Each structure stands twice: as C-alpha cells, then as structure tokens.
Amino acid sequence: MNRRKGDTGGAFEYAYKAEITNIYSLTQNEKLYQIQICDPDLGDRFTFKPGQFVMLELPGIGEAPFSISSSPSTTGKFELCIRKVGNLTNFLDKVQRGARVGISGPFGTHFPVEQMVGQNILLIAGGLGIVPLRSPLLAVLENRSRYGQVDIMYGAKSPEQLLFTYQYEGWRRFDINLTVTVDNADQSWDGHVGLITEIIQPRINESASLADTTYAIVCGPPVMFRSVCNMLMDAGLPMGKMFVSLERRMHCGRGKCCRCNIGSTYTCLDGPVFDYWSVMNLKEAI
Amino acid sequence: MIFKVFPKKKLSSLYELLAYNIVVGPILKGTDRDGKSLYDFDVVYGFDELVLGYTSTIHSAKRFVLPYQENLSSFEISASDWQKNTDINVYKPLVFFGMHACDINALNKLDMVQAESVYPNPYYIGKRKSMFIIGINCTPEPQCFCQSMGTDTALHGFDLFITDIGEKYFVEILTSQAFELIKKISGKEPSQIDHQRYKHVSSQKNKLFTTTVDSSDLTKILDLEFDSKAWQIWGDKCLSCGTCANVCPTCYCYGVEENVDMDLKGATKTKTLHSCNLLDFASVAGGHNFRPESATRLKYRYYHKHRGFVEAFEEALCVGCGRCGESCLSDITPAEVIASVRNEV
C-alpha cells in the first residue's frame, strides 16, 4: 500500500451546498434525511458507490461522516440515516425540511457489487449496520436478475429499533429471504428472538459450498464482526469474499487528521469498506 | 548536486540578501532550570540574533507549516442560508535560516502526507511552497538518534545546506535561486582540500552519536510484540499529556471545532493539532472509545510512526531528533521504549 504515488488529488475544503428535502422519522432516535445538491450542474456530477460516505457539515456546529444509505443509481441526491447521538446529530434531529447543509465527498471504498454478479449474496446487519448495507442492497435489487440467492439477516435490540420496516415487504417481493431477529421482544413481536448468529447458522448449514457461490457483506457493531465473520469462515467462505464497513471518528475524511487511523490504515481512504482479510491483518481494527 | 564554498564572514551578506523577506531562524529564548540555553525558531530581525551553533530547538519547524491552531474557513449565516469562505492563510514567503537535517527531513515526511498524497492539503502546500530553506550541519546531542533513522543528512527539501569546515562554509546547492545567491556572495568551486575537510567533518560528526535505535525489522517486531508487557509498563508511566506530539516535528494529527459567533451571524471552523496520546483521540459519538487506556494510546503512537507509516510510505515517521524524550514529563524516550519492546532491556 504505497501511498507515495497517490491518486489524482481531490478537493480539500470544498463542500457542495445541499438541501435537506425530506425528513422521515424511522424510530425514536433515527431519522432518514433526503439530501439534494443545490446546484443542479454539480448535482449531475455527484455520484457514489454503495458503501461510500460523505462528510456532512452544519456551519458552526461541526462536521461528521455518514454512510450513504440510498441507491447509487441516482445522481445529485441521496439519503442518510442518522441516529441522534452527539452534538451534530442532536442538532440535525431538530432541523426542518429546507435546511442547508455542507456536503463533501463521496469518500472511501465501496462494496464491490459488480464483482458479486452471478453469485449468492449474504447481507448481514446488526443495529445501525443496516444503514451502509441498504445501499448495496438497493443496487442488487435494481439488477436482481444478475445475482443468485439474496439473503438479508438483520438483528436489532428490540422491535421498535428496527429500521426501514416499511420496506421489508418490498424487499421480499424482489425474491429476497429476509430474516429478522431481536434481542428483546415484546408481545407484539412474533418473529425470531435471539442473537444474529442463530439466524445465520441455518442458512449456512443448508448451502453446499459457500466458497464458490457466495459473497457476504457484514455491517454492525465491532463485537458482531468477529463472531459472524468467523462463523462464515468456518462454513468455508474465504476472507476475501466477506466485506465489512468500519466506523471511526473522522475530522477530515481525507487522510489528514489521523483520527480514523488504525496502524497503517486510514478508515477514510482505505475504508470504510474492507474485505475481512485486510481487517484480520489490522491490529485493533475490530 | 552542486557544491561551492564561501568565506565564513560572508554569511552575513547572504543574510542581508534575503532580509527583505521574513526570516525565521534559531534564536536564544532563555535558559532551563539547570542553566542550559533554550533555543527556538522565531522571526529574526538582524543577523546577530541568529544562533547558528544552536542545540535542538524547543519546537520544530512544523509550526510554520502546520500551525498549532488555524482557521480553516468562516461562514456567513442568514436566516435561511449560509455562505462558506475559505482562506488558506498564505501571506509572504518565509526564509528559514539555519535548519538542521532532521527538521528538513521532518518536513519532507510531512510533504508525503500533506502534499503528495490523495487530497493535497492547500493550507500546508501554500506555506511550504513559499519557503526558502538554508540548512546547517549540526553537532549531535546526547538525545539525537537521527543516524539510526537515516535522517542525519538531508538529500532534498532545502535550497542550500551549509557545513562549517573551518575558515569556510561548504555549500550544497539544490535550487537555482540558491545558486544565484551564492554567486552574489562570490562563492567558489571547492578545492580538493575543501573536499577533504568536508569529509573529515562528516566522519567526526558520525562518531559523536551516543543514542542508537535498532530499527531493523522493526515493523515485524512491533507486530510480534503487540501484546508485549512493555506497552503496559510505559503506558503506566505516560501522563497522556500530548507534549511529545506537540514538540514532534512529524506529528500532524488534528481536531476540528466549529464555533458560532456571539451575534449568530457567522461561524468559524478551526483546526487544532491534537495528539493520539490524549484521552479523547479515538472516542466516537455515543461514548465509545477505541483506545481508552493510556498504554494502548502510547502503543498506537509507536505503531503509527514505526509500522503504519512505513507500510504506507516506506519510511518511519520519526527523524530521531529526540525532542519527545527531552520534553517528556515522565522521561519516556523512544530509544528506551523501542529497546524494551525488542526485549533488549
């Protein structure tokens, strides 16, 4: 990974000005923001790949990285699903439709959905992990016939914390096996209760050979990566066919502030999407 | 490379030729509690202020290209919209008069990240490109281990580099501006005797290093010793104050803060240099900290400098100036830390 011969230089302080065109409340703590680049000419040039992120800036409040959660086939607009958890996101929780924000990016690596054509895909998400995973999922849905069997396995703490519930029926109609589990259920819940590994196990038991047929995308809290990825590895899936998206603090998104640095690796430049092989060889990554 | 010599008394003429610019050089700042002289780089107002026989400065030259605090942009905010204004803060060319090889090499290393990598940093490049650098050969101090890091000589990153060879200065010239300047002070071709004197000075300097760091295979050893007890021992001593990063000529980590003006009509975005040793460095929104213990943060600093950076840029992010060890309130020196991780103490 010799960075001396870097890619072509990108903009450093430049930000697209963008407008929040719609806000949907998904749960008590998460909202989905539809964002449109204000200048239509710049908007035409704004494209991204599934798994990439943008830096969102609120003047006077701050700047933070967010994974894009919408389909990569649109230009000039995208969706961010944001949990209120810090200064910036608490402020975002209060803004109204029409608010102007600064956007830089898109930054980082992406899930190689082109490489996955012709193969089965396991999409495994825990909690907020469904957010970066929704973009490759939508990319796959739009080209459904090019892929084999698609399985989504999604776990959350409780039913009311499940995100994008209104889309589950739609996803199923696209010939997708969707299995959802929660750690703690209430009386309204008639689905699976338990850890995400419990819903993955039956699926990998029934497959003959994961090695030649399957790719996996795993997004979730750090504690989930190791158990899920090791489980898939035991089932024969090579580490190079498993992709994860890592989360770190970032102040620049451009490989300069070092806040997201893990050893030799900048999560902003070399990630956030990594194959599991790279993560395994990175101390302190997960 | 072009070599020239000029009589020592001509150095002030060289200074005068450059003095219409802002000149920065090593000056005496005071003494420490033991009476030892303390030097630092600062703006110089006359040739006599320069102390070219200085020992390592308190701060490195870093603060002239990566200021401790810098405004990145400002915002004009109205009820429904805002406007962002960016100033990359480049004012006048800066002449650096008398920089040691380690500090020149430190700027070269910073260039790799800030100027030559993906997303070049215009705030850095603007300042760096308008610098004229005169390097000067030094005498190793007890804490110096630049020889171990291969940074005791500078091969690029300066305009001219002078070495005291007795009656004359021996000059290495890298740029045409420097060539013209030396021509103006009647620089001459070095004689065979001058060559001999230069080689003698170099070999004498090499004998004066007392601190060494064995950096051979260090990237692999650091991987092997990730769980070494040494990290815990040093981590327990570390005060997590970030002084090492503050004086380090190559540390460039930073944080950004935005503040709204009192009248709510404007805001500023300010960058402040940070340190991976500070507690909040790897903490994320929601309260999780990827490196909550002092030992993991200290370890991370060594891993970034001697492993990660080597993997990305094929050289370590350390020039062996020894400032971190000198200024450490807990007397933690890189030579000792690396030796203990290699299980040599």
Short mmCIF file of C-alpha atoms in Angstrom, two decimals, chain B residues 16-250:
data_model
loop_
_atom_site.label_atom_id
_atom_site.label_comp_id
_atom_site.label_asym_id
_atom_site.label_seq_id
_atom_site.Cartn_x
_atom_site.Cartn_y
_atom_site.Cartn_z
CA GLU B 16 21.30 40.65 4.06
CA LEU B 17 20.45 39.45 0.56
CA LEU B 18 17.47 37.58 1.97
CA ALA B 19 16.46 40.00 4.72
CA TYR B 20 13.77 41.78 2.68
CA ASN B 21 11.73 38.63 3.34
CA ILE B 22 10.51 37.41 6.69
CA VAL B 23 13.46 35.47 8.07
CA VAL B 24 12.96 32.74 10.63
CA GLY B 25 15.88 31.23 12.43
CA PRO B 26 17.14 29.75 15.70
CA ILE B 27 17.32 32.33 18.48
CA LEU B 28 18.07 32.13 22.20
CA LYS B 29 14.85 32.02 24.22
CA GLY B 30 16.22 31.70 27.73
CA THR B 31 17.59 29.02 29.98
CA ASP B 32 16.11 25.99 31.68
CA ARG B 33 16.27 25.37 35.42
CA ASP B 34 19.75 23.87 35.05
CA GLY B 35 21.04 26.91 33.23
CA LYS B 36 21.11 25.21 29.84
CA SER B 37 20.33 27.51 26.90
CA LEU B 38 16.95 27.06 25.23
CA TYR B 39 16.55 27.88 21.56
CA ASP B 40 13.54 28.13 19.32
CA PHE B 41 12.72 29.09 15.74
CA ASP B 42 11.30 32.58 15.55
CA VAL B 43 11.24 35.65 13.34
CA VAL B 44 14.70 37.20 13.21
CA TYR B 45 15.23 40.96 12.95
CA GLY B 46 19.01 41.00 12.47
CA PHE B 47 21.85 38.64 11.62
CA ASP B 48 23.30 39.00 15.14
CA GLU B 49 20.17 37.45 16.64
CA LEU B 50 20.79 34.17 14.86
CA VAL B 51 22.49 31.47 16.96
CA LEU B 52 23.65 29.04 14.30
CA GLY B 53 25.54 26.84 16.74
CA TYR B 54 22.23 26.10 18.47
CA THR B 55 21.25 22.87 20.12
CA SER B 56 17.89 21.37 19.09
CA THR B 57 15.08 23.96 19.26
CA ILE B 58 12.17 23.58 21.70
CA HIS B 59 9.62 23.39 18.88
CA SER B 60 10.33 22.14 15.41
CA ALA B 61 9.80 23.96 12.14
CA LYS B 62 6.43 22.22 11.90
CA ARG B 63 4.51 25.13 13.40
CA PHE B 64 5.31 27.31 10.37
CA VAL B 65 3.53 24.90 8.00
CA LEU B 66 1.09 23.24 10.40
CA PRO B 67 0.25 25.95 12.96
CA TYR B 68 -0.97 24.73 16.32
CA GLN B 69 -4.24 26.47 15.62
CA GLU B 70 -5.53 27.62 12.25
CA ASN B 71 -8.82 28.94 10.93
CA LEU B 72 -9.91 26.76 8.04
CA SER B 73 -12.97 28.69 6.98
CA SER B 74 -15.62 31.08 8.12
CA PHE B 75 -19.34 31.17 7.49
CA GLU B 76 -21.80 34.00 6.96
CA ILE B 77 -25.12 32.76 8.24
CA SER B 78 -28.54 34.23 7.44
CA ALA B 79 -31.98 33.00 8.43
CA SER B 80 -32.39 30.59 5.54
CA ASP B 81 -28.92 30.10 4.10
CA TRP B 82 -25.19 30.38 4.69
CA GLN B 83 -22.04 31.13 2.75
CA LYS B 84 -18.68 29.49 3.31
CA ASN B 85 -15.45 31.48 2.89
CA THR B 86 -12.10 29.78 2.85
CA ASP B 87 -8.70 31.41 3.23
CA ILE B 88 -5.71 29.12 3.03
CA ASN B 89 -3.70 31.57 5.15
CA VAL B 90 -0.65 32.12 2.97
CA TYR B 91 0.90 35.52 3.35
CA LYS B 92 4.52 36.16 2.49
CA PRO B 93 7.45 33.94 1.55
CA LEU B 94 9.43 32.75 4.53
CA VAL B 95 13.19 32.28 4.67
CA PHE B 96 14.33 29.61 7.10
CA PHE B 97 17.90 30.43 8.06
CA GLY B 98 19.66 27.50 9.69
CA MET B 99 17.61 24.32 9.85
CA HIS B 100 19.13 21.03 10.95
CA ALA B 101 18.94 17.99 8.69
CA CYS B 102 16.45 16.21 10.97
CA ASP B 103 13.98 19.09 10.72
CA ILE B 104 14.38 19.26 6.94
CA ASN B 105 13.70 15.53 6.75
CA ALA B 106 10.68 16.01 9.01
CA LEU B 107 9.20 18.48 6.52
CA ASN B 108 9.93 16.00 3.72
CA LYS B 109 7.96 13.36 5.60
CA LEU B 110 5.07 15.75 6.21
CA ASP B 111 5.10 16.50 2.46
CA MET B 112 4.32 12.86 1.75
CA VAL B 113 1.05 13.07 3.63
CA GLN B 114 0.10 16.70 3.19
CA ALA B 115 1.25 17.46 -0.33
CA GLU B 116 1.93 14.31 -2.30
CA SER B 117 -0.87 12.05 -1.15
CA VAL B 118 -4.52 11.87 -2.13
CA TYR B 119 -6.38 15.14 -1.31
CA PRO B 120 -3.41 17.53 -1.11
CA ASN B 121 -3.77 19.97 1.76
CA PRO B 122 -3.74 23.52 0.29
CA TYR B 123 -3.24 25.16 3.71
CA TYR B 124 0.02 23.23 4.05
CA ILE B 125 1.21 23.42 0.45
CA GLY B 126 0.72 27.18 0.29
CA LYS B 127 3.06 27.74 3.21
CA ARG B 128 5.52 25.01 2.31
CA LYS B 129 5.99 26.15 -1.28
CA SER B 130 6.75 29.70 -0.27
CA MET B 131 9.63 28.67 1.99
CA PHE B 132 13.30 29.13 1.21
CA ILE B 133 15.37 26.83 3.39
CA ILE B 134 19.01 27.16 4.37
CA GLY B 135 20.13 24.03 6.15
CA ILE B 136 23.07 23.87 8.51
CA ASN B 137 25.12 20.92 9.67
CA CYS B 138 24.94 20.25 13.39
CA THR B 139 26.74 18.52 16.23
CA PRO B 140 24.85 15.53 17.65
CA GLU B 141 23.46 15.91 21.16
CA PRO B 142 23.03 13.07 23.66
CA GLN B 143 19.35 12.52 22.77
CA CYS B 144 19.86 12.54 18.99
CA PHE B 145 19.33 9.26 17.17
CA CYS B 146 18.79 10.65 13.67
CA GLN B 147 21.63 8.47 12.43
CA SER B 148 19.59 5.38 13.36
CA MET B 149 16.61 6.75 11.46
CA GLY B 150 18.68 7.64 8.39
CA THR B 151 17.84 11.32 8.75
CA ASP B 152 21.21 12.70 9.85
CA THR B 153 21.73 14.07 6.37
CA ALA B 154 19.18 15.72 4.10
CA LEU B 155 19.13 14.83 0.42
CA HIS B 156 16.32 17.15 -0.62
CA GLY B 157 13.85 19.61 0.84
CA PHE B 158 16.25 22.56 1.15
CA ASP B 159 17.60 25.26 -1.14
CA LEU B 160 21.12 25.28 0.21
CA PHE B 161 22.84 23.45 3.03
CA ILE B 162 25.96 24.76 4.73
CA THR B 163 28.66 22.96 6.68
CA ASP B 164 31.31 24.65 8.78
CA ILE B 165 34.71 23.42 7.53
CA GLY B 166 36.90 25.86 9.46
CA GLU B 167 37.57 29.09 7.60
CA LYS B 168 34.80 28.49 5.10
CA TYR B 169 31.30 27.15 4.72
CA PHE B 170 30.89 24.22 2.36
CA VAL B 171 27.57 24.62 0.50
CA GLU B 172 25.31 22.07 -1.15
CA ILE B 173 23.05 23.81 -3.66
CA LEU B 174 19.72 22.40 -4.83
CA THR B 175 17.87 25.29 -6.43
CA SER B 176 18.62 27.97 -8.98
CA GLN B 177 17.63 30.73 -6.53
CA ALA B 178 20.23 29.41 -4.11
CA PHE B 179 22.80 29.19 -6.90
CA GLU B 180 22.25 32.86 -7.78
CA LEU B 181 22.59 33.89 -4.14
CA ILE B 182 25.88 32.07 -3.70
CA LYS B 183 27.09 33.67 -6.92
CA LYS B 184 26.28 37.10 -5.43
CA ILE B 185 28.42 36.43 -2.36
CA SER B 186 31.26 35.19 -4.59
CA GLY B 187 31.01 31.51 -3.80
CA LYS B 188 33.92 29.50 -5.24
CA GLU B 189 34.42 25.99 -6.51
CA PRO B 190 35.63 23.85 -3.60
CA SER B 191 39.25 22.71 -3.76
CA GLN B 192 40.47 19.18 -3.02
CA ILE B 193 41.39 20.40 0.47
CA ASP B 194 37.81 21.66 0.98
CA HIS B 195 36.51 18.22 -0.07
CA GLN B 196 38.81 16.57 2.43
CA ARG B 197 37.73 18.94 5.20
CA TYR B 198 34.04 18.33 4.45
CA LYS B 199 34.55 14.55 4.58
CA HIS B 200 36.50 14.91 7.81
CA VAL B 201 33.74 17.00 9.43
CA SER B 202 31.15 14.38 8.38
CA SER B 203 33.11 11.46 9.75
CA GLN B 204 33.81 13.29 13.02
CA LYS B 205 30.08 14.01 13.36
CA ASN B 206 29.24 10.35 12.82
CA LYS B 207 31.42 9.39 15.79
CA LEU B 208 29.55 11.68 18.18
CA PHE B 209 26.21 9.84 18.25
CA THR B 210 25.64 8.23 21.63
CA THR B 211 21.99 7.15 21.32
CA THR B 212 21.03 4.44 18.87
CA VAL B 213 17.74 2.82 17.99
CA ASP B 214 17.77 -0.50 16.24
CA SER B 215 15.10 -0.03 13.61
CA SER B 216 15.93 -3.13 11.60
CA ASP B 217 12.87 -5.32 11.09
CA LEU B 218 11.01 -3.04 13.48
CA THR B 219 7.71 -3.28 11.60
CA LYS B 220 7.68 -7.05 12.06
CA ILE B 221 8.88 -6.91 15.65
CA LEU B 222 6.10 -4.46 16.50
CA ASP B 223 3.59 -6.91 15.05
CA LEU B 224 5.08 -9.76 17.07
CA GLU B 225 5.16 -7.69 20.25
CA PHE B 226 1.66 -6.25 20.02
CA ASP B 227 0.80 -7.80 23.37
CA SER B 228 4.19 -7.11 24.99
CA LYS B 229 4.15 -6.18 28.67
CA ALA B 230 6.44 -3.26 27.81
CA TRP B 231 3.47 -1.27 26.50
CA GLN B 232 1.71 -1.56 29.82
CA ILE B 233 4.84 -0.52 31.72
CA TRP B 234 5.39 2.58 29.59
CA GLY B 235 1.67 3.26 29.46
CA ASP B 236 1.51 3.33 33.25
CA LYS B 237 4.23 5.99 33.27
CA CYS B 238 2.70 8.07 30.46
CA LEU B 239 0.74 11.13 31.61
CA SER B 240 -1.26 11.29 28.35
CA CYS B 241 -0.43 14.98 28.12
CA GLY B 242 0.42 15.07 24.42
CA THR B 243 3.66 17.04 24.91
CA CYS B 244 5.55 14.54 22.74
CA ALA B 245 3.25 15.19 19.80
CA ASN B 246 3.38 18.93 20.38
CA VAL B 247 7.17 19.09 20.04
CA CYS B 248 7.41 16.30 17.45
CA PRO B 249 8.40 17.64 14.01
CA THR B 250 6.33 15.00 12.22
#
